[in-house]
Short mmCIF file of C-alpha atoms (C1' of nucleotides) in Angstrom, two decimals:
data_model
loop_
_atom_site.label_atom_id
_atom_site.label_comp_id
_atom_site.label_asym_id
_atom_site.label_seq_id
_atom_site.Cartn_x
_atom_site.Cartn_y
_atom_site.Cartn_z
CA MET A 1 0.17 0.17 -0.01
CA ALA A 2 1.85 3.05 -1.26
CA ALA A 3 1.56 6.97 0.81
CA ARG A 4 -1.57 8.47 -0.59
CA GLY A 5 -1.40 11.99 -1.90
CA ARG A 6 1.69 13.87 -3.34
CA PRO A 7 4.59 12.38 -3.12
CA ARG A 8 8.02 13.69 -1.16
CA ALA A 9 10.40 15.01 -3.75
CA PHE A 10 13.34 14.48 -1.26
CA ASP A 11 15.02 11.38 0.63
CA ARG A 12 14.10 11.85 4.14
CA GLU A 13 17.21 10.01 5.47
CA GLN A 14 19.68 12.19 3.22
CA ALA A 15 18.36 15.09 4.32
CA LEU A 16 18.11 14.42 7.71
CA THR A 17 21.69 13.57 7.29
CA ARG A 18 22.22 16.99 6.07
CA ALA A 19 20.80 18.47 8.72
CA MET A 20 22.66 16.49 11.48
CA GLU A 21 26.15 17.93 10.22
CA VAL A 22 24.63 21.25 10.17
CA PHE A 23 23.74 20.72 14.06
CA TRP A 24 26.76 19.11 14.96
CA ALA A 25 28.92 21.78 13.28
CA LYS A 26 27.09 24.94 14.56
CA GLY A 27 25.18 24.02 17.46
CA LEU A 28 21.07 23.90 18.26
CA GLU A 29 20.90 27.75 18.55
CA GLY A 30 23.50 28.54 15.91
CA ALA A 31 22.16 26.91 12.99
CA SER A 32 19.36 28.92 11.52
CA MET A 33 16.41 27.54 9.29
CA THR A 34 18.11 29.02 6.47
CA ASP A 35 21.25 27.18 7.31
CA LEU A 36 19.12 23.65 7.57
CA THR A 37 16.88 24.21 4.35
CA GLU A 38 19.45 25.08 2.08
CA ALA A 39 22.01 22.63 3.41
CA MET A 40 18.86 19.82 3.50
CA GLY A 41 17.66 21.34 -0.47
CA ILE A 42 14.17 21.89 0.65
CA GLY A 43 11.95 24.72 1.59
CA SER A 44 10.53 25.45 5.09
CA PRO A 45 7.23 24.03 4.80
CA SER A 46 8.71 20.47 3.89
CA LEU A 47 11.12 20.17 6.74
CA TYR A 48 7.82 21.14 9.04
CA ALA A 49 5.90 18.92 7.12
CA ALA A 50 8.14 16.00 7.19
CA PHE A 51 9.78 16.84 11.06
CA GLY A 52 7.68 18.99 13.01
CA SER A 53 9.68 21.66 14.03
CA LYS A 54 13.34 22.58 14.17
CA GLU A 55 13.90 21.38 17.79
CA ALA A 56 11.97 17.87 16.55
CA LEU A 57 14.74 17.50 13.82
CA PHE A 58 17.24 18.57 16.43
CA ARG A 59 16.13 15.17 18.13
CA GLU A 60 15.60 13.22 15.27
CA ALA A 61 19.37 14.72 13.99
CA VAL A 62 20.44 13.34 17.52
CA ALA A 63 18.90 10.28 17.48
CA LEU A 64 20.47 9.36 13.85
CA TYR A 65 23.87 10.34 15.56
CA VAL A 66 23.82 8.38 18.66
CA SER A 67 22.85 5.05 16.58
CA THR A 68 25.75 5.59 13.52
CA ASP A 69 28.73 7.87 15.34
CA GLY A 70 27.75 7.85 18.12
CA SER A 71 27.43 3.73 17.96
CA ASP A 72 30.79 3.35 16.59
CA ILE A 73 32.41 4.86 19.80
CA TRP A 74 30.68 2.83 22.11
CA ALA A 75 30.65 -0.46 20.18
CA ALA A 76 34.20 -0.77 22.11
CA LEU A 77 32.32 -1.32 25.60
CA THR A 78 31.19 -4.81 24.31
CA ASN A 79 33.55 -6.14 21.74
CA ALA A 80 36.98 -5.90 23.55
CA ASP A 81 38.00 -8.76 26.15
CA THR A 82 39.27 -6.71 29.63
CA ALA A 83 37.70 -3.40 30.66
CA TYR A 84 41.23 -1.81 29.99
CA GLY A 85 40.84 -2.69 26.57
CA ALA A 86 37.51 -1.53 26.49
CA VAL A 87 38.49 2.36 27.66
CA GLU A 88 41.33 1.98 24.85
CA GLY A 89 39.19 0.42 22.26
CA PHE A 90 35.99 3.57 23.45
CA LEU A 91 38.98 6.33 23.38
CA MET A 92 41.12 4.96 20.33
CA GLU A 93 37.97 5.18 18.41
CA THR A 94 37.09 8.76 19.76
CA ALA A 95 40.44 9.83 18.40
CA ARG A 96 39.78 8.36 15.02
CA LEU A 97 35.95 9.61 14.75
CA PHE A 98 36.67 13.34 15.95
CA SER A 99 38.95 14.09 13.34
CA ARG A 100 37.36 12.89 10.47
CA PRO A 101 38.04 15.66 7.55
CA ASP A 102 34.75 15.13 6.06
CA LYS A 103 32.56 15.54 9.12
CA PRO A 104 32.37 18.35 11.81
CA SER A 105 35.24 17.79 14.63
CA GLY A 106 33.96 16.89 18.21
CA CYS A 107 31.24 15.37 19.63
CA LEU A 108 27.67 16.43 18.31
CA VAL A 109 26.03 15.11 22.10
CA VAL A 110 28.93 17.18 24.01
CA LEU A 111 29.05 20.21 21.54
CA SER A 112 25.54 21.34 20.40
CA ALA A 113 23.36 22.24 23.05
CA LEU A 114 26.18 23.30 25.99
CA HIS A 115 24.66 26.55 27.15
CA ALA A 116 21.46 26.72 29.32
CA THR A 117 19.04 29.44 27.05
CA ASP A 118 15.45 30.01 27.18
CA GLY A 119 13.82 27.51 24.64
CA SER A 120 16.38 24.43 24.99
CA GLU A 121 16.46 23.97 28.67
CA ALA A 122 14.41 20.41 27.32
CA VAL A 123 16.77 19.49 24.84
CA ARG A 124 19.80 20.58 26.58
CA ALA A 125 18.67 17.96 29.33
CA GLU A 126 17.72 15.25 26.97
CA LEU A 127 21.78 15.42 26.05
CA ILE A 128 22.53 15.31 29.54
CA ALA A 129 20.96 12.53 30.39
CA LYS A 130 22.53 11.25 27.65
CA ARG A 131 26.19 12.00 28.72
CA GLU A 132 25.29 10.31 31.72
CA GLU A 133 23.72 7.16 30.29
CA ASN A 134 26.87 6.71 28.53
CA THR A 135 29.21 7.02 31.84
CA GLY A 136 27.09 4.58 33.02
CA ASP A 137 27.23 2.09 30.13
CA LEU A 138 31.31 2.81 30.33
CA ALA A 139 30.98 2.31 34.50
CA ARG A 140 29.09 -1.26 33.64
CA ARG A 141 32.15 -2.57 31.88
CA ILE A 142 34.35 -1.20 33.99
CA ALA A 143 32.55 -3.14 36.90
CA GLN A 144 33.14 -6.38 35.21
CA GLY A 145 36.24 -5.75 35.32
CA LEU A 146 36.28 -5.47 39.11
CA ALA A 147 34.09 -8.65 39.39
CA SER A 148 36.40 -10.56 36.77
CA GLY A 149 39.48 -9.27 39.55
CA GLU A 150 40.88 -7.31 36.48
CA ILE A 151 40.95 -4.46 38.79
CA ALA A 152 41.65 -4.33 42.19
CA PRO A 153 39.00 -4.54 45.06
CA GLY A 154 37.55 -1.11 46.15
CA VAL A 155 38.42 1.02 43.16
CA ASP A 156 35.39 3.42 42.48
CA THR A 157 34.31 1.80 39.08
CA GLY A 158 31.92 4.50 38.58
CA MET A 159 34.75 7.83 39.02
CA LEU A 160 36.72 6.01 37.03
CA ALA A 161 34.37 6.03 33.90
CA ARG A 162 33.77 9.79 34.77
CA PHE A 163 37.49 10.36 34.60
CA TYR A 164 37.70 9.09 31.17
CA VAL A 165 34.35 10.39 29.97
CA THR A 166 35.86 13.69 31.07
CA VAL A 167 39.15 12.96 28.84
CA GLN A 168 36.92 12.53 25.99
CA GLN A 169 34.54 15.43 26.61
CA GLY A 170 38.09 17.46 26.48
CA MET A 171 38.76 15.47 23.05
CA SER A 172 35.95 17.13 21.96
CA ILE A 173 37.05 20.82 22.47
CA GLN A 174 40.66 19.64 21.05
CA ALA A 175 39.26 18.25 18.14
CA ARG A 176 37.44 21.21 18.08
CA ASP A 177 40.70 23.62 18.06
CA GLY A 178 42.07 21.74 15.35
CA ALA A 179 44.11 18.55 17.07
CA ASP A 180 44.69 15.99 14.55
CA ARG A 181 44.07 12.25 15.11
CA ALA A 182 48.05 11.49 16.21
CA THR A 183 47.31 14.36 19.10
CA LEU A 184 43.71 12.83 19.84
CA GLU A 185 45.23 9.53 20.41
CA LYS A 186 48.24 10.58 22.26
CA ILE A 187 45.97 12.46 24.65
CA ALA A 188 44.22 9.27 24.83
CA ARG A 189 47.16 7.26 25.49
CA SER A 190 48.27 9.71 28.01
CA ALA A 191 44.59 9.09 30.23
CA LEU A 192 45.50 5.32 29.61
CA ALA A 193 48.50 5.55 31.18
CA ALA A 194 46.49 6.32 34.89
CA TRP A 195 44.64 2.69 34.32
CA GLY A 196 47.74 0.90 36.54
CA PRO A 197 47.66 3.36 39.36
CA LEU A 198 43.89 4.05 39.06
CA THR A 199 42.95 0.14 39.15
CA THR A 200 45.51 -1.46 41.62
CA ALA A 201 45.29 -0.04 44.45
CA ARG A 202 41.83 1.63 46.33
CA GLN A 203 42.11 5.28 45.99
CA MET B 1 40.65 67.73 35.28
CA ALA B 2 36.99 65.93 35.71
CA ALA B 3 35.03 64.71 32.67
CA ARG B 4 32.85 67.14 30.72
CA GLY B 5 29.66 66.46 29.85
CA ARG B 6 26.96 64.81 31.95
CA PRO B 7 28.27 62.07 34.20
CA ARG B 8 27.94 58.25 33.49
CA ALA B 9 25.31 56.66 35.68
CA PHE B 10 26.20 53.49 36.43
CA ASP B 11 29.60 51.69 37.62
CA ARG B 12 31.53 50.49 33.79
CA GLU B 13 33.36 47.55 36.03
CA GLN B 14 30.60 46.56 37.44
CA ALA B 15 28.20 46.58 34.70
CA LEU B 16 30.80 44.91 32.72
CA THR B 17 31.04 42.00 35.33
CA ARG B 18 27.21 41.64 35.18
CA ALA B 19 28.31 41.15 31.20
CA MET B 20 31.16 38.60 31.80
CA GLU B 21 28.55 36.55 34.06
CA VAL B 22 25.83 36.25 31.01
CA PHE B 23 28.70 35.17 28.92
CA TRP B 24 29.89 32.98 30.86
CA ALA B 25 26.00 31.22 31.60
CA LYS B 26 24.92 31.88 27.77
CA GLY B 27 27.85 32.24 25.42
CA LEU B 28 28.24 34.94 22.72
CA GLU B 29 25.50 34.18 20.84
CA GLY B 30 22.91 32.82 23.24
CA ALA B 31 23.49 36.22 25.32
CA SER B 32 21.20 38.99 23.80
CA MET B 33 21.10 42.38 24.31
CA THR B 34 18.03 42.27 26.16
CA ASP B 35 19.93 39.90 28.41
CA LEU B 36 22.59 42.25 28.58
CA THR B 37 21.34 45.31 29.25
CA GLU B 38 18.80 43.51 31.67
CA ALA B 39 21.82 42.58 33.52
CA MET B 40 23.69 45.41 33.76
CA GLY B 41 21.15 48.13 34.26
CA ILE B 42 21.38 50.28 31.37
CA GLY B 43 20.00 50.94 27.92
CA SER B 44 21.48 49.94 24.65
CA PRO B 45 23.05 53.44 23.83
CA SER B 46 24.52 53.53 27.00
CA LEU B 47 25.96 49.80 26.73
CA TYR B 48 27.00 51.26 22.92
CA ALA B 49 28.47 53.94 24.35
CA ALA B 50 30.70 52.71 26.75
CA PHE B 51 31.94 49.61 24.98
CA GLY B 52 31.11 50.17 21.44
CA SER B 53 29.84 46.99 19.97
CA LYS B 54 27.92 43.47 21.83
CA GLU B 55 31.63 41.66 20.30
CA ALA B 56 33.19 44.63 21.64
CA LEU B 57 31.88 44.30 24.75
CA PHE B 58 32.78 40.06 24.58
CA ARG B 59 35.95 41.19 24.29
CA GLU B 60 36.25 43.13 27.43
CA ALA B 61 34.60 40.09 29.31
CA VAL B 62 37.30 37.68 28.50
CA ALA B 63 39.97 39.99 29.28
CA LEU B 64 37.89 40.54 32.44
CA TYR B 65 37.66 37.07 32.94
CA VAL B 66 41.60 36.20 32.12
CA SER B 67 42.61 38.82 34.58
CA THR B 68 40.58 37.55 37.61
CA ASP B 69 38.86 34.19 37.46
CA GLY B 70 41.42 32.91 35.15
CA SER B 71 44.36 34.52 36.41
CA ASP B 72 43.25 32.26 39.59
CA ILE B 73 44.01 28.53 38.06
CA TRP B 74 47.24 29.87 35.88
CA ALA B 75 48.64 31.15 39.12
CA ALA B 76 49.42 27.55 40.61
CA LEU B 77 52.32 27.69 37.69
CA THR B 78 54.09 30.47 39.71
CA ASN B 79 53.26 29.21 43.34
CA ALA B 80 54.28 25.71 43.05
CA ASP B 81 57.85 24.46 43.57
CA THR B 82 57.79 21.65 41.37
CA ALA B 83 56.20 20.62 37.98
CA TYR B 84 54.22 17.94 39.61
CA GLY B 85 52.76 20.54 43.00
CA ALA B 86 52.16 23.65 39.63
CA VAL B 87 49.79 20.71 37.58
CA GLU B 88 48.14 19.48 41.00
CA GLY B 89 47.33 23.28 42.20
CA PHE B 90 46.36 24.05 38.50
CA LEU B 91 43.24 20.91 38.32
CA MET B 92 42.64 21.75 42.13
CA GLU B 93 41.75 24.94 41.72
CA THR B 94 40.01 24.07 38.24
CA ALA B 95 38.13 21.88 40.53
CA ARG B 96 37.09 24.77 43.21
CA LEU B 97 36.73 27.67 40.52
CA PHE B 98 34.34 25.30 38.01
CA SER B 99 31.81 24.29 40.62
CA ARG B 100 31.32 27.50 42.82
CA PRO B 101 27.63 27.84 43.51
CA ASP B 102 27.51 32.08 43.00
CA LYS B 103 28.99 32.05 39.56
CA PRO B 104 28.67 29.75 36.16
CA SER B 105 29.61 26.76 36.06
CA GLY B 106 33.02 25.94 33.99
CA CYS B 107 35.33 28.22 32.17
CA LEU B 108 33.99 31.36 30.05
CA VAL B 109 37.08 30.62 27.48
CA VAL B 110 36.38 27.43 26.55
CA LEU B 111 32.85 27.38 26.76
CA SER B 112 31.65 30.87 25.34
CA ALA B 113 32.06 30.52 21.91
CA LEU B 114 32.78 26.89 20.78
CA HIS B 115 30.71 26.85 17.11
CA ALA B 116 32.32 28.46 13.79
CA THR B 117 29.19 30.28 13.05
CA ASP B 118 28.79 33.82 10.72
CA GLY B 119 29.90 36.87 12.44
CA SER B 120 32.01 35.00 15.55
CA GLU B 121 34.75 33.96 13.91
CA ALA B 122 37.28 36.38 14.76
CA VAL B 123 36.19 35.87 18.54
CA ARG B 124 36.38 32.45 18.49
CA ALA B 125 39.88 32.36 17.08
CA GLU B 126 40.77 34.44 19.98
CA LEU B 127 39.73 32.46 22.14
CA ILE B 128 41.31 29.61 20.53
CA ALA B 129 44.93 31.31 20.86
CA LYS B 130 44.21 31.96 24.04
CA ARG B 131 44.00 27.91 25.21
CA GLU B 132 46.84 27.24 22.95
CA GLU B 133 48.44 30.00 25.19
CA ASN B 134 47.64 28.36 28.40
CA THR B 135 48.68 24.91 26.96
CA GLY B 136 52.22 26.76 26.53
CA ASP B 137 52.49 28.20 29.58
CA LEU B 138 51.51 24.89 31.38
CA ALA B 139 53.82 23.17 28.70
CA ARG B 140 56.92 25.80 29.70
CA ARG B 141 56.48 25.36 33.45
CA ILE B 142 56.81 21.43 32.74
CA ALA B 143 59.74 21.84 30.76
CA GLN B 144 61.51 23.27 33.90
CA GLY B 145 60.71 20.06 35.74
CA LEU B 146 62.73 18.46 32.62
CA ALA B 147 65.50 20.98 33.22
CA SER B 148 65.48 20.05 36.81
CA GLY B 149 65.41 16.04 36.94
CA GLU B 150 61.77 16.08 38.08
CA ILE B 151 61.10 14.67 35.10
CA ALA B 152 62.67 11.73 33.01
CA PRO B 153 64.58 12.94 29.70
CA GLY B 154 62.36 12.14 26.39
CA VAL B 155 59.48 12.62 27.68
CA ASP B 156 57.21 15.15 25.22
CA THR B 157 56.52 18.18 27.77
CA GLY B 158 54.32 19.65 25.11
CA MET B 159 51.72 16.61 25.08
CA LEU B 160 52.20 16.36 28.35
CA ALA B 161 50.52 19.81 29.15
CA ARG B 162 48.10 19.38 25.98
CA PHE B 163 46.65 15.79 28.04
CA TYR B 164 46.15 17.96 31.27
CA VAL B 165 44.34 21.04 29.50
CA THR B 166 42.39 18.61 27.82
CA VAL B 167 41.44 16.94 31.27
CA GLN B 168 40.76 20.37 32.26
CA GLN B 169 38.54 21.26 29.12
CA GLY B 170 36.64 18.11 29.90
CA MET B 171 35.88 19.56 33.69
CA SER B 172 34.50 21.92 32.00
CA ILE B 173 32.06 19.95 30.57
CA GLN B 174 31.33 18.03 33.76
CA ALA B 175 31.07 21.13 35.91
CA ARG B 176 28.21 22.41 33.20
CA ASP B 177 26.38 18.88 33.73
CA GLY B 178 26.45 19.46 37.49
CA ALA B 179 29.28 17.91 38.82
CA ASP B 180 30.11 19.13 42.69
CA ARG B 181 33.56 20.73 43.71
CA ALA B 182 34.30 16.27 45.26
CA THR B 183 33.51 15.02 41.85
CA LEU B 184 35.87 17.53 40.09
CA GLU B 185 38.60 17.31 42.31
CA LYS B 186 38.41 13.07 41.92
CA ILE B 187 38.30 13.64 38.33
CA ALA B 188 41.60 15.47 38.67
CA ARG B 189 43.03 13.25 41.31
CA SER B 190 42.91 10.68 38.68
CA ALA B 191 44.31 12.40 36.10
CA LEU B 192 47.21 12.86 38.28
CA ALA B 193 47.36 9.74 38.89
CA ALA B 194 48.83 9.19 35.59
CA TRP B 195 51.58 11.67 36.63
CA GLY B 196 54.32 8.94 37.48
CA PRO B 197 53.71 6.97 34.51
CA LEU B 198 53.91 9.64 32.11
CA THR B 199 57.46 11.05 33.46
CA THR B 200 59.41 8.62 34.63
CA ALA B 201 59.98 6.90 31.21
CA ARG B 202 60.18 7.84 27.82
CA GLN B 203 56.43 7.04 26.04
"C1'" DA C 1 -13.44 11.05 -14.33
"C1'" DT C 2 -13.73 12.81 -9.41
"C1'" DA C 3 -12.64 12.96 -4.62
"C1'" DA C 4 -9.88 12.68 -1.08
"C1'" DT C 5 -4.96 13.61 0.68
"C1'" DA C 6 -0.47 14.87 0.80
"C1'" DT C 7 3.68 17.90 -0.88
"C1'" DT C 8 5.61 21.91 -2.49
"C1'" DG C 9 6.90 26.71 -3.98
"C1'" DT C 10 5.63 31.24 -2.87
"C1'" DG C 11 4.97 34.83 0.20
"C1'" DT C 12 4.26 36.34 5.08
"C1'" DC C 13 3.72 36.18 9.36
"C1'" DG C 14 4.71 38.84 14.57
"C1'" DA C 15 8.86 38.37 17.20
"C1'" DT C 16 13.09 39.10 18.44
"C1'" DC C 17 18.05 40.08 16.64
"C1'" DG C 18 22.00 43.92 17.26
"C1'" DG C 19 22.19 48.91 16.58
"C1'" DT C 20 20.92 54.14 16.13
"C1'" DA C 21 18.08 58.48 15.55
"C1'" DT C 22 16.51 61.86 18.42
"C1'" DA C 23 15.30 64.76 21.93
"C1'" DT C 24 16.11 65.82 26.77
"C1'" DA C 25 19.44 65.83 30.79
"C1'" DA C 26 23.37 66.59 33.15
"C1'" DT C 27 27.88 68.27 34.06
"C1'" DT C 28 32.29 71.55 32.95
"C1'" DC C 29 33.92 75.36 30.16
"C1'" DT C 30 34.52 80.21 28.71
"C1'" DA D 1 24.97 83.33 32.46
"C1'" DG D 2 25.50 80.85 27.84
"C1'" DA D 3 28.11 77.35 24.58
"C1'" DA D 4 29.89 73.25 24.80
"C1'" DT D 5 30.05 68.02 25.52
"C1'" DT D 6 28.70 63.69 27.19
"C1'" DA D 7 25.26 60.63 28.63
"C1'" DT D 8 19.94 59.10 29.04
"C1'" DA D 9 15.63 57.79 27.82
"C1'" DT D 10 12.10 56.89 24.32
"C1'" DA D 11 11.71 55.03 20.33
"C1'" DC D 12 12.35 52.72 16.43
"C1'" DC D 13 15.44 51.06 12.15
"C1'" DG D 14 15.86 47.24 8.82
"C1'" DA D 15 17.72 42.17 9.39
"C1'" DT D 16 16.43 37.58 10.30
"C1'" DC D 17 14.57 34.48 13.93
"C1'" DG D 18 10.86 30.61 13.10
"C1'" DA D 19 6.82 28.93 11.52
"C1'" DC D 20 2.93 29.09 9.03
"C1'" DA D 21 -1.22 30.18 5.11
"C1'" DC D 22 -2.12 29.53 1.19
"C1'" DA D 23 -2.90 27.86 -3.34
"C1'" DA D 24 -0.77 25.04 -6.69
"C1'" DT D 25 0.54 20.29 -7.67
"C1'" DA D 26 1.29 14.85 -7.56
"C1'" DT D 27 -0.66 11.41 -6.53
"C1'" DT D 28 -4.15 7.18 -4.63
"C1'" DA D 29 -8.65 5.64 -4.12
"C1'" DT D 30 -13.25 5.16 -5.39
#
DNA sequence: ATAATATTGTGTCGATCGGTATATAATTCT
DNA sequence: AGAATTATATACCGATCGACACAATATTAT
């Protein structure tokens, strides 16, 4: 059963991808409707008919980012054999993805709605929740390392996860400032140097 | 010789401080003229007469921040006896200043102009340069530790500085997300745990 | 064919953006 | 006292903001 009425003249998924890149590069408030419609190649009525509003479009853009680029970063948590390997893979994948020349640098979830302004409070809260969710995922993976004996008893796995997430968030800033992949990888290696001291004895 | 003409009815320094706090909390583009004039308690003609433009006001706000709050953070570099002490003081002061309940959380220099948009490109470049300048200051202090024998030969002091600056920039995000002083201090301690491995052997 | 449904392009809405013109008020210089 | 100078308050500028009305167009259902 095909859709009734005049068919959509643009590819919704492709237009959403373009919108995601605009939000990624300019942020939620920095991306104007003109920026979006020009990048998506459609008129504003088509945007509103297909996505509802600028804020709803942003939510879909975030969901797309999380399920694609974001997914690559956090996939390392399930692919590695050890907790250390999970953190290492997570940071190395971050270094790679934050410095691709064909995409905006840094992380959309971290950079696109940092400030508390008038109408964007709900969206900002959702992004904060997403960041906390990621921290929780990393903490659970690290806790497995504590259960398996890889990490010494008494180590605060939640704080350990928060530390590495903090480094990754700093890497978003560094990437925005122009840091290349090699530099980001060196930052990641520096953070990984703390793994031994942080996991062998109670802090 | 007193100033001719009608005297200014507001305290310029005090108004600038209010403007700094608005930019700090909302960012350069997120802070509207209405936000600024209301916080400063003046009309827009007074603002333009005293500061020239919104962008010029922002530059003065950044300069004020750097010479006050920012100065407290980087003073640790000259106050400490060792390179380690300098980094420790720098991060601990960061944890304290990023979490004061009476001020916006995180760092104005890091958070207030992250995205590359239309007219703010010049200001953004200046903030990036300021961040690099800070990284250079830290690198020079760490290099003294290498010269004094505190740090093993062959260690890349520039990368070491960049790593700790990255952690501090991540702490700006964490502070914005609601992390309290104790949490920020634990993050700082985690980063300091890497000092031994990073300074005792060539990386 | 005709009705019903849905998208598109054009034009524009009220609100807000950063920034000023103008007139009045308050001070110093002569 | 009067002229010159500077700041303030009110009102408003054109441009842009996110969002939408409307009519024309293109499709499916009957």
